[in-house]
């Protein structure tokens, strides 16, 4: 993947028809780790059991399939998977705290009441994304971006998730580290030695390595290697500790208001507004990364804006169906585009079939969901690193020798990562962050916003880049290259990548194109 004379990246080779299904299944597997991780994080504190966790995972998968299909059809049209967003964790923990005072007779009642409150909060907060997206407020922000701003935003979209890498891997290093090493060796080194299967290793090494390490973890479990270890180690290492296989139903279709009538409480609704904005910022960074890895032009401002609006529609649907959080563009799956060098919209659309199928047929989905999380962490160490590198690559469209540009990029990167880490490190397990005023919803908004490195990067980089000698450094900032892509008719390739299918655009207002 090299740059042409017009600073445009050659698109990756398309996948053959007989490879599409396997590549699509690979996308499903990659997004599954984050799905299980967020269910593990929230369901138990809510009072849910293994059966509740299985239903939550099924609902997340079902809605991810629907939202991904919508986003690839009438959103950005980029090959991005829409998965769960960790930005919603703090507001959900706040809801959990309010219902953790013994007012319910059983834990099952507390779980369902909490889920109904989460539903109500998601439904109302979804209008934040819908309004700033379809109202073009987010597009107006994107129009003042430059490559200098995109560098820290996209880079921190990957680096900001470092806790999902080695810290999670280290919970069971004997299976996580072999996964990481084997993936790098087979996908990057072995394929050069075995020329006959080079393409197979390049595209499918992740699945092969995951199957081998998963089998190794199963052998360790059966042989009794984890019989006399701590509970935490058993949960991380054993392949039989999720209890999802026994708890998941054979067939179950998620349906609207499956947990009951949504509960609307102003304090919880307002607290989730910050998460809605952060999820939009994180998706924006992922969309720019996906455009590079898929060989597309940088997404125009109106395309990013409409995708954020559609993301809000997705959150509304998740609130109606009873998901545990809102959605955002999956960073890991975009990293997979770079790992396999297949940036195909069709592959991602086919992957939605796996998400929906395994959401309905619970036993089959639970089988793959029982993969230990440290194995996924080994994969994320590579995939998130690729996304971070893609962010750095945007600097080639600017003057790399400009001290002014170095200042903006360097300060934005350091401050954003530093501020986010401060807020994360000083947040308790119960969800209390550094901001602790009398207003709980106000605390949730600020703690959520500043715990997101990409969102802080948008704030810091946008202010610095547009106030420090901005007019005198137009060429140094790469504006001449950038500006045509940010307008509907600025570059002929925009229509090729981002136009609606089947002439849908003819029936929509111009502002939504």
PDB file of C-alpha atoms in Angstrom, residues 1 3 7 9 147 150-152 154-155 288-289 292-293 386-398 400 481:
ATOM      1  CA  UNK A   1       0.000   0.000   0.000  1.00  0.00           C
ATOM      2  CA  UNK A   3       1.194   6.556  -2.138  1.00  0.00           C
ATOM      3  CA  UNK A   7      -1.054  11.443  -2.369  1.00  0.00           C
ATOM      4  CA  UNK A   9      -3.346   5.277  -1.458  1.00  0.00           C
ATOM      5  CA  UNK A 147      -4.002  16.525   8.593  1.00  0.00           C
ATOM      6  CA  UNK A 150      -6.129  14.039  12.235  1.00  0.00           C
ATOM      7  CA  UNK A 151      -2.705  12.682  13.272  1.00  0.00           C
ATOM      8  CA  UNK A 152      -3.274  12.770  17.070  1.00  0.00           C
ATOM      9  CA  UNK A 154      -6.491   8.761  14.788  1.00  0.00           C
ATOM     10  CA  UNK A 155      -3.265   7.793  16.548  1.00  0.00           C
ATOM     11  CA  UNK A 288     -10.380   8.355   8.911  1.00  0.00           C
ATOM     12  CA  UNK A 289      -8.242   5.287   9.625  1.00  0.00           C
ATOM     13  CA  UNK A 292      -6.704   5.082   4.500  1.00  0.00           C
ATOM     14  CA  UNK A 293      -6.673   1.312   4.880  1.00  0.00           C
ATOM     15  CA  UNK A 386      -1.788  -0.733  13.146  1.00  0.00           C
ATOM     16  CA  UNK A 387      -4.478   1.901  13.693  1.00  0.00           C
ATOM     17  CA  UNK A 388      -2.052   4.061  15.672  1.00  0.00           C
ATOM     18  CA  UNK A 389       0.474   3.813  12.816  1.00  0.00           C
ATOM     19  CA  UNK A 390      -2.180   4.807  10.282  1.00  0.00           C
ATOM     20  CA  UNK A 391      -2.783   7.961  12.297  1.00  0.00           C
ATOM     21  CA  UNK A 392       0.913   8.812  12.200  1.00  0.00           C
ATOM     22  CA  UNK A 393       0.927   8.287   8.414  1.00  0.00           C
ATOM     23  CA  UNK A 394      -1.303  11.354   7.898  1.00  0.00           C
ATOM     24  CA  UNK A 395       1.661  13.557   8.781  1.00  0.00           C
ATOM     25  CA  UNK A 396       3.161  12.864   5.347  1.00  0.00           C
ATOM     26  CA  UNK A 397       0.684  15.364   3.864  1.00  0.00           C
ATOM     27  CA  UNK A 398       2.190  18.188   5.944  1.00  0.00           C
ATOM     28  CA  UNK A 400       7.453  17.436   8.578  1.00  0.00           C
ATOM     29  CA  UNK A 481      -4.170  18.539  -0.130  1.00  0.00           C
TER      30      UNK A 481
END
